[in-house]
């Protein structure tokens, strides 16, 4: 691999991180607004407010970067980067087109799961270092939630890896067949639920419940660092949507996938992102004990059952 | 020195420095965070040596789950910002711990250094299926024994918390 190709790959995955979350964010603004009988942003950029998030970004850059006096300053400053970088790493490993991924690794599925599991640390560090009771409560809730939903997610992903017989995301797409839509359905349900919980979005937004604990771990953040947390949330939506498309919907597979593979991947991913937005608009927030009950009493047994069904299918 | 040598030395140095900081810092949560860096550095060492899957699982299990659990437990109990004096030990204890640590390190080094040899760091890629074959073939009994040990620890923790709960005041 030449240096030029390396730079090109790195730049393209960075561009993906910077552009796709904005696209999802703008879609969320508009879709949510229309579902609620509003118009959403209409002024920035003239045409239906397309530049609203760019304007938001400019606003965030101009704001003062505050660090609370009692905070642990170094950890406080480091936390947003730690929340952000894992998603950048994970996005780079998603295959978009036959033979095309920014990073090609034989065990890219494990790589993506390992990278996303680091993201929790950023939230925990933010909550602890803020020296704020709401932030600490939020961080505790988020740690409990992420630990509880990590297990069903890994089990659901393991079922797909078992079905495909490989740990490489590209290999999984190669092995995918439409029959998987039924065969892996319980796993897909578990994965989607766990993904929403990992992203801490409604109905699983107990950690940042704005009506109880201000904004959870991110309460004390302002300006660019706050924007980094928001960006990492939307990058997470992009990542999990694309991952769902790759694992359960066959990624680039579809008519004319030699030319249009990338369009299939993005199209399926965008559909999942729309579902995530839809969930946010239509469900009330789950209470902490309901969250934990759902994870331990429903999702984990379903995921284990899926693993057993997959194993039977593979052996037969 | 090859570039692989330099990378290995760098990740090793980061691992050791972070490990030392983890045990010497006076701030509880910082200690856990240095542990993250140390375990991550170890994953880097594995990666340099070609054991990709082991490195990724190291990150997934140790950084993503174990340390998060440690930090969670710290935050549940008491983790003030800044140095905490009440968790500090006496000079004598510190000196004893340092001697013990140095002794164990010296013992390990005495065994391992003669094995290391002088040739350059070699990258030997490990196939995932070969690893799985070893783990669930050759080493399956130790693997199962560890899972039994963890299970009994889990049951023990449950019974301890249940018994303690019964004494202080009814089931919650």
Coordinates of C-alpha atoms in Angstrom, one line a residue:
Chain A
X1 CA 0.0 0.0 0.0
X2 CA 1.6 3.3 -1.1
X3 CA 1.7 6.4 1.1
X4 CA -0.7 8.2 -1.2
X5 CA -3.3 5.4 -0.9
X6 CA -2.9 5.4 2.8
X7 CA -3.5 9.2 3.0
X8 CA -6.5 8.9 0.6
X9 CA -8.1 6.1 2.8
X10 CA -7.6 8.1 6.0
X11 CA -8.9 11.3 4.5
X12 CA -12.0 9.5 3.1
X13 CA -12.9 7.9 6.4
X14 CA -12.4 11.3 8.1
X15 CA -14.7 12.9 5.5
X16 CA -17.3 10.2 6.1
X17 CA -17.1 11.0 9.8
X18 CA -17.6 14.7 9.2
X19 CA -20.3 14.6 6.5
X20 CA -22.6 11.6 7.2
X21 CA -23.5 12.6 10.8
X22 CA -24.5 16.1 9.5
X23 CA -26.7 14.4 6.9
X24 CA -28.3 12.2 9.6
X25 CA -28.7 15.2 11.9
X26 CA -30.4 17.3 9.3
X27 CA -32.7 14.4 8.4
X28 CA -33.5 14.1 12.0
X29 CA -34.4 17.8 12.2
X30 CA -36.7 17.6 9.2
X31 CA -38.2 14.1 9.7
X32 CA -38.9 14.8 13.4
X33 CA -40.5 18.2 12.6
X34 CA -42.8 16.8 9.9
X35 CA -43.8 13.9 12.2
X36 CA -44.8 16.5 14.8
X37 CA -46.6 18.7 12.3
X38 CA -43.8 21.4 12.2
X39 CA -41.5 22.6 9.5
X40 CA -38.2 22.4 11.3
X41 CA -35.3 24.6 10.3
X42 CA -36.2 26.7 7.2
X43 CA -33.9 29.8 7.1
X44 CA -30.2 28.8 7.2
X45 CA -29.0 28.2 3.7
X46 CA -32.3 29.4 2.2
X47 CA -33.5 26.1 0.7
X48 CA -35.4 24.3 3.5
X49 CA -32.7 25.2 6.1
X50 CA -30.2 22.7 4.6
X51 CA -27.3 24.6 6.3
X52 CA -28.7 24.6 9.8
X53 CA -26.1 22.2 11.2
X54 CA -23.3 24.1 9.5
X55 CA -24.5 27.2 11.2
X56 CA -24.7 25.3 14.5
X57 CA -21.1 24.2 14.0
X58 CA -20.0 27.8 13.4
X59 CA -21.9 28.8 16.6
X60 CA -20.2 26.1 18.6
X61 CA -16.8 27.1 17.5
X62 CA -17.3 30.7 18.5
X63 CA -18.5 29.8 22.1
X64 CA -16.1 30.1 25.0
X65 CA -14.5 26.9 26.1
X66 CA -15.3 26.7 29.8
X67 CA -13.8 24.2 32.3
X68 CA -15.5 24.2 35.8
X69 CA -13.2 25.3 38.6
X70 CA -13.7 22.1 40.6
X71 CA -13.2 19.8 37.6
X72 CA -10.4 17.5 36.9
X73 CA -9.1 19.6 34.0
X74 CA -7.0 17.2 32.0
X75 CA -9.5 14.4 32.1
X76 CA -12.3 16.9 31.4
X77 CA -10.6 18.1 28.3
X78 CA -9.6 14.6 27.1
X79 CA -13.1 13.1 27.4
X80 CA -14.7 14.4 24.2
X81 CA -11.8 13.1 22.0
X82 CA -12.0 9.7 23.6
X83 CA -15.8 9.6 22.9
X84 CA -15.2 10.6 19.3
X85 CA -12.1 8.7 18.1
X86 CA -13.5 5.2 18.5
X87 CA -16.3 5.9 16.1
X88 CA -13.8 7.3 13.6
X89 CA -11.8 4.0 13.9
X90 CA -14.9 1.8 13.7
X91 CA -16.4 3.7 10.7
X92 CA -13.1 3.1 8.8
X93 CA -13.6 -0.7 8.9
X94 CA -17.1 -0.8 7.4
X95 CA -17.1 -2.2 3.9
X96 CA -19.0 0.0 1.5
X97 CA -18.5 -1.7 -1.9
X98 CA -17.3 -5.1 -3.0
X99 CA -13.6 -5.0 -2.0
X100 CA -13.7 -1.4 -0.7
X101 CA -13.3 -0.5 3.0
X102 CA -10.9 2.2 4.3
X103 CA -9.3 -0.4 6.6
X104 CA -9.3 -4.0 5.6
X105 CA -8.7 -6.4 8.5
X106 CA -9.3 -10.1 8.7
X107 CA -11.2 -9.7 12.0
X108 CA -12.9 -6.4 11.2
X109 CA -16.1 -7.4 13.1
X110 CA -14.1 -7.7 16.3
X111 CA -12.3 -4.5 15.5
X112 CA -15.6 -2.6 15.2
X113 CA -16.9 -4.1 18.4
X114 CA -13.7 -3.4 20.3
X115 CA -13.6 0.3 19.1
X116 CA -17.2 1.0 20.0
X117 CA -16.7 -0.5 23.5
X118 CA -14.0 2.2 24.2
X119 CA -16.5 5.0 23.6
X120 CA -18.1 4.4 27.0
X121 CA -14.8 5.6 28.6
X122 CA -15.3 9.1 27.2
X123 CA -18.8 9.4 28.7
X124 CA -17.6 8.0 32.1
X125 CA -14.6 10.4 32.1
X126 CA -16.8 13.3 31.2
X127 CA -19.3 12.6 33.9
X128 CA -16.7 12.0 36.6
X129 CA -14.3 14.9 35.7
X130 CA -17.1 17.5 35.6
X131 CA -17.4 17.6 39.4
X132 CA -21.2 17.9 39.0
X133 CA -23.8 15.7 40.7
X134 CA -26.0 15.5 37.6
X135 CA -23.0 14.6 35.4
X136 CA -22.0 11.9 37.9
X137 CA -25.5 10.4 38.1
X138 CA -25.7 10.5 34.3
X139 CA -22.3 8.8 33.9
X140 CA -23.3 6.1 36.4
X141 CA -26.6 5.4 34.5
X142 CA -24.8 5.4 31.2
X143 CA -22.1 3.0 32.4
X144 CA -24.8 0.6 33.8
X145 CA -26.8 0.8 30.6
X146 CA -23.8 0.3 28.3
X147 CA -22.5 -2.7 30.3
X148 CA -26.0 -4.2 30.2
X149 CA -26.5 -3.8 26.5
X150 CA -23.0 -4.7 25.4
X151 CA -23.6 -8.4 26.1
X152 CA -26.8 -8.9 24.0
X153 CA -25.2 -6.9 21.2
X154 CA -22.0 -9.0 21.1
X155 CA -24.2 -12.2 21.3
X156 CA -26.3 -11.0 18.3
X157 CA -23.1 -10.2 16.4
X158 CA -21.6 -13.5 17.3
X159 CA -24.6 -15.2 15.8
X160 CA -24.1 -13.5 12.4
X161 CA -20.3 -14.3 12.5
X162 CA -21.3 -18.0 13.2
X163 CA -23.7 -18.0 10.3
X164 CA -21.2 -16.6 7.9
X165 CA -18.3 -18.6 9.3
X166 CA -16.0 -15.5 9.3
X167 CA -15.1 -12.5 11.4
X168 CA -14.5 -10.2 8.4
X169 CA -17.3 -7.8 7.6
X170 CA -16.7 -8.2 3.9
X171 CA -16.8 -12.0 4.3
X172 CA -20.2 -11.7 6.1
X173 CA -21.7 -9.7 3.2
X174 CA -20.3 -12.3 0.8
X175 CA -21.9 -15.1 2.8
X176 CA -25.2 -13.3 3.2
X177 CA -28.4 -14.6 1.5
X178 CA -32.0 -13.3 1.7
X179 CA -32.9 -16.3 3.8
X180 CA -31.0 -14.7 6.6
X181 CA -33.7 -12.0 6.9
X182 CA -35.8 -14.7 8.6
X183 CA -33.1 -16.8 10.1
X184 CA -31.4 -13.9 11.9
X185 CA -34.5 -12.0 12.6
X186 CA -34.4 -12.3 16.5
X187 CA -30.7 -11.4 16.4
X188 CA -31.5 -8.4 14.2
X189 CA -34.2 -7.2 16.7
X190 CA -31.7 -7.6 19.6
X191 CA -29.0 -5.8 17.7
X192 CA -31.2 -2.8 16.8
X193 CA -32.5 -2.5 20.4
X194 CA -29.0 -2.7 21.8
X195 CA -27.7 -0.2 19.3
X196 CA -30.3 2.4 20.3
X197 CA -29.4 1.7 23.9
X198 CA -25.7 2.1 23.2
X199 CA -26.3 5.4 21.5
X200 CA -28.3 6.5 24.5
X201 CA -31.1 7.8 22.4
X202 CA -34.8 7.8 23.2
X203 CA -36.4 5.6 24.5
X204 CA -33.1 4.6 26.1
X205 CA -31.9 8.2 27.0
X206 CA -32.1 7.8 30.8
X207 CA -28.4 8.8 31.1
X208 CA -29.0 12.2 29.6
X209 CA -32.6 12.6 30.6
X210 CA -33.0 16.3 30.1
X211 CA -36.0 16.7 32.4
X212 CA -34.2 15.1 35.4
X213 CA -30.5 15.6 35.2
X214 CA -30.0 18.5 32.8
X215 CA -27.9 16.8 30.2
X216 CA -26.2 14.0 32.1
X217 CA -22.5 13.6 31.7
X218 CA -22.3 16.5 29.2
X219 CA -24.0 19.0 31.4
X220 CA -20.8 21.1 32.0
X221 CA -19.6 21.1 28.4
X222 CA -19.7 24.1 26.1
X223 CA -18.6 25.1 22.7
X224 CA -16.5 22.8 20.6
X225 CA -16.1 20.0 23.2
X226 CA -19.9 19.8 23.5
X227 CA -20.2 19.7 19.7
X228 CA -17.7 16.8 19.7
X229 CA -20.0 14.8 21.9
X230 CA -23.0 15.6 19.7
X231 CA -21.0 14.7 16.6
X232 CA -20.0 11.4 18.2
X233 CA -23.6 10.6 18.9
X234 CA -24.6 11.1 15.3
X235 CA -21.4 9.3 14.1
X236 CA -22.7 6.5 16.3
X237 CA -26.0 6.5 14.5
X238 CA -24.2 6.3 11.2
X239 CA -21.9 3.5 12.4
X240 CA -24.6 1.3 13.9
X241 CA -27.0 1.9 10.9
X242 CA -24.2 0.9 8.5
X243 CA -23.2 -2.0 10.7
X244 CA -26.8 -3.2 10.8
X245 CA -27.1 -3.0 7.0
X246 CA -23.8 -4.9 6.6
X247 CA -24.6 -7.6 9.2
X248 CA -28.3 -8.3 8.6
X249 CA -29.4 -6.7 5.3
X250 CA -26.5 -7.8 3.2
X251 CA -24.6 -4.6 2.8
X252 CA -23.7 -3.9 -0.8
X253 CA -25.7 -6.9 -2.1
X254 CA -28.5 -6.0 -4.5
X255 CA -29.2 -5.6 -8.2
X256 CA -26.1 -4.3 -10.2
X257 CA -23.9 -4.4 -7.1
X258 CA -20.8 -4.3 -9.1
X259 CA -21.5 -0.6 -9.8
X260 CA -24.1 0.3 -7.3
X261 CA -22.8 -1.6 -4.2
X262 CA -21.9 1.5 -2.3
X263 CA -25.4 3.0 -3.0
X264 CA -27.0 -0.2 -1.6
X265 CA -24.9 0.0 1.5
X266 CA -25.6 3.7 2.1
X267 CA -29.3 3.3 1.2
X268 CA -29.9 0.4 3.6
X269 CA -27.9 2.2 6.3
X270 CA -30.0 5.4 5.7
X271 CA -33.2 3.4 6.1
X272 CA -32.0 2.1 9.5
X273 CA -31.1 5.7 10.5
X274 CA -34.6 6.7 9.6
X275 CA -36.0 3.9 11.9
X276 CA -33.8 5.2 14.7
X277 CA -35.2 8.7 14.3
X278 CA -38.7 7.3 14.1
X279 CA -38.1 5.4 17.4
X280 CA -37.0 8.7 19.0
X281 CA -40.2 10.5 18.0
X282 CA -42.6 7.7 19.0
X283 CA -41.5 6.2 22.3
X284 CA -41.5 7.6 25.8
X285 CA -38.4 7.3 27.9
X286 CA -37.8 3.9 29.8
X287 CA -37.2 4.1 33.5
X288 CA -33.8 2.8 34.8
X289 CA -35.2 -0.5 36.2
X290 CA -37.2 -1.1 33.0
X291 CA -34.1 -0.6 31.0
X292 CA -32.1 -3.1 33.0
X293 CA -35.0 -5.6 33.0
X294 CA -35.3 -5.4 29.2
X295 CA -31.6 -6.1 28.7
X296 CA -31.2 -8.9 31.2
X297 CA -34.5 -10.7 31.0
X298 CA -35.5 -10.3 27.4
X299 CA -32.6 -9.4 25.1
X300 CA -30.0 -11.7 26.5
X301 CA -32.2 -14.8 26.4
X302 CA -33.4 -13.9 22.9
X303 CA -29.8 -13.5 21.8
X304 CA -28.8 -16.8 23.3
X305 CA -31.8 -18.4 21.6
X306 CA -30.7 -16.9 18.3
X307 CA -27.2 -18.2 18.9
X308 CA -28.7 -21.7 19.4
X309 CA -30.9 -21.4 16.3
X310 CA -27.9 -20.3 14.2
X311 CA -25.8 -23.1 15.5
X312 CA -28.5 -25.6 14.5
X313 CA -28.8 -24.0 11.1
X314 CA -25.0 -24.1 10.6
X315 CA -24.6 -27.8 11.6
X316 CA -27.6 -28.9 9.4
Chain B
X1 CA 16.9 -1.9 14.4
X2 CA 13.9 -2.5 12.2
X3 CA 10.8 -0.3 12.3
X4 CA 9.0 -3.3 14.0
X5 CA 11.6 -3.2 16.8
X6 CA 11.0 0.5 17.3
X7 CA 7.3 0.1 17.3
X8 CA 7.5 -2.7 19.8
X9 CA 9.8 -0.8 22.1
X10 CA 7.5 2.3 21.9
X11 CA 4.4 0.4 22.8
X12 CA 6.3 -1.5 25.5
X13 CA 7.6 1.7 27.0
X14 CA 4.1 3.2 27.0
X15 CA 2.7 0.1 28.7
X16 CA 5.3 0.1 31.4
X17 CA 5.1 3.8 32.1
X18 CA 1.3 3.7 32.3
X19 CA 1.5 0.7 34.6
X20 CA 3.9 2.5 36.9
X21 CA 1.7 5.6 37.0
X22 CA -1.3 3.4 37.7
X23 CA 0.2 2.1 40.9
X24 CA 1.9 5.3 42.1
X25 CA -0.7 8.0 41.4
X26 CA -2.6 9.3 44.5
X27 CA -5.8 9.8 42.6
X28 CA -8.1 6.8 42.5
X29 CA -9.8 7.4 39.1
X30 CA -6.5 8.4 37.5
X31 CA -5.1 5.1 38.5
X32 CA -7.9 3.3 36.7
X33 CA -7.4 5.5 33.6
X34 CA -3.7 4.8 33.6
X35 CA -4.6 1.1 33.7
X36 CA -6.7 1.7 30.5
X37 CA -3.6 3.1 28.8
X38 CA -1.4 0.2 30.1
X39 CA -3.8 -2.5 28.9
X40 CA -4.3 -0.7 25.6
X41 CA -0.5 -0.5 25.2
X42 CA -0.3 -4.3 25.8
X43 CA -2.9 -4.7 23.1
X44 CA -0.5 -2.6 20.9
X45 CA 2.3 -5.0 21.7
X46 CA 0.2 -8.0 20.6
X47 CA -0.7 -6.2 17.4
X48 CA 3.0 -5.5 16.6
X49 CA 3.8 -9.2 17.1
X50 CA 1.0 -10.1 14.7
X51 CA -1.6 -11.5 17.1
X52 CA -4.4 -9.4 15.8
X53 CA -7.4 -11.2 17.3
X54 CA -5.7 -11.4 20.8
X55 CA -5.1 -7.7 20.7
X56 CA -8.7 -6.9 19.7
X57 CA -10.1 -9.2 22.4
X58 CA -7.8 -7.6 24.9
X59 CA -9.3 -4.2 24.0
X60 CA -12.8 -5.5 24.0
X61 CA -12.6 -7.3 27.3
X62 CA -10.1 -5.4 29.4
X63 CA -10.5 -1.8 28.2
X64 CA -14.2 -2.0 27.2
X65 CA -15.5 -4.1 30.0
X66 CA -13.2 -4.7 33.0
X67 CA -11.9 -1.2 33.4
X68 CA -15.3 0.3 32.8
X69 CA -16.6 -1.9 35.6
X70 CA -13.7 -0.7 37.8
X71 CA -14.4 2.9 37.1
X72 CA -18.2 2.3 37.6
X73 CA -17.5 0.7 41.0
X74 CA -15.2 3.6 42.0
X75 CA -17.9 6.1 41.1
X76 CA -20.5 4.2 43.0
X77 CA -18.5 4.3 46.2
X78 CA -16.3 7.4 46.6
X79 CA -14.0 8.9 44.0
X80 CA -13.2 12.5 44.9
X81 CA -11.4 14.7 42.4
X82 CA -7.8 15.3 43.5
X83 CA -5.6 13.2 45.7
X84 CA -7.4 11.2 48.3
X85 CA -5.4 10.8 51.6
X86 CA -7.6 8.2 53.2
X87 CA -6.7 5.6 50.6
X88 CA -3.0 6.2 51.0
X89 CA -0.9 3.6 52.7
X90 CA 2.0 4.1 55.1
X91 CA 5.6 4.5 54.0
X92 CA 6.5 1.1 55.3
X93 CA 3.7 -0.6 53.2
X94 CA 4.8 1.3 50.1
X95 CA 8.4 0.2 50.6
X96 CA 7.3 -3.4 51.1
X97 CA 5.1 -3.3 48.0
X98 CA 7.9 -1.8 46.0
X99 CA 10.3 -4.5 47.1
X100 CA 7.8 -7.3 46.4
X101 CA 7.0 -5.9 43.0
X102 CA 10.7 -5.5 42.1
X103 CA 11.3 -9.0 43.4
X104 CA 8.6 -10.6 41.2
X105 CA 9.8 -8.6 38.2
X106 CA 13.4 -9.7 38.7
X107 CA 12.3 -13.3 39.0
X108 CA 10.2 -13.1 35.8
X109 CA 13.0 -11.3 33.9
X110 CA 15.5 -13.9 35.1
X111 CA 13.4 -16.6 33.5
X112 CA 12.3 -14.8 30.4
X113 CA 15.4 -12.8 29.3
X114 CA 17.5 -15.9 28.4
X115 CA 14.6 -17.1 26.2
X116 CA 14.3 -13.8 24.4
X117 CA 17.5 -14.0 22.4
X118 CA 19.0 -11.2 20.4
X119 CA 17.3 -11.4 17.0
X120 CA 14.9 -8.7 15.7
X121 CA 11.3 -8.6 16.7
X122 CA 9.5 -10.9 14.2
X123 CA 5.9 -10.6 13.1
X124 CA 4.2 -14.0 13.1
X125 CA 0.6 -13.5 12.0
X126 CA -1.8 -15.8 14.0
X127 CA -4.7 -17.2 12.1
X128 CA -8.1 -16.8 14.0
X129 CA -9.0 -20.4 13.2
X130 CA -5.6 -21.7 14.5
X131 CA -6.2 -19.7 17.7
X132 CA -9.7 -21.2 18.1
X133 CA -8.3 -24.7 17.4
X134 CA -5.7 -24.2 20.2
X135 CA -8.2 -22.7 22.6
X136 CA -10.9 -25.2 22.2
X137 CA -8.7 -28.2 21.4
X138 CA -5.3 -28.2 23.2
X139 CA -6.2 -25.9 26.0
X140 CA -9.9 -26.7 26.4
X141 CA -9.6 -28.0 30.0
X142 CA -7.8 -25.0 31.5
X143 CA -10.4 -22.8 29.6
X144 CA -13.3 -24.7 31.1
X145 CA -11.7 -24.7 34.6
X146 CA -11.4 -20.8 34.4
X147 CA -15.1 -20.6 33.4
X148 CA -16.0 -22.7 36.4
X149 CA -13.9 -20.5 38.7
X150 CA -15.6 -17.4 37.4
X151 CA -19.0 -19.0 37.8
X152 CA -18.3 -20.0 41.4
X153 CA -17.0 -16.4 42.1
X154 CA -20.2 -15.0 40.6
X155 CA -22.4 -17.3 42.8
X156 CA -20.2 -16.4 45.8
X157 CA -20.7 -12.7 45.2
X158 CA -24.4 -13.2 44.9
X159 CA -24.6 -15.2 48.1
X160 CA -22.5 -12.6 50.0
X161 CA -24.7 -9.7 48.8
X162 CA -27.9 -11.6 49.6
X163 CA -26.7 -12.6 53.1
X164 CA -25.5 -9.0 53.8
X165 CA -28.8 -7.7 52.6
X166 CA -30.7 -10.1 54.9
X167 CA -28.9 -8.8 57.9
X168 CA -29.3 -5.1 57.3
X169 CA -33.0 -5.1 56.4
X170 CA -35.3 -7.2 54.3
X171 CA -35.2 -7.8 50.6
X172 CA -35.4 -4.8 48.4

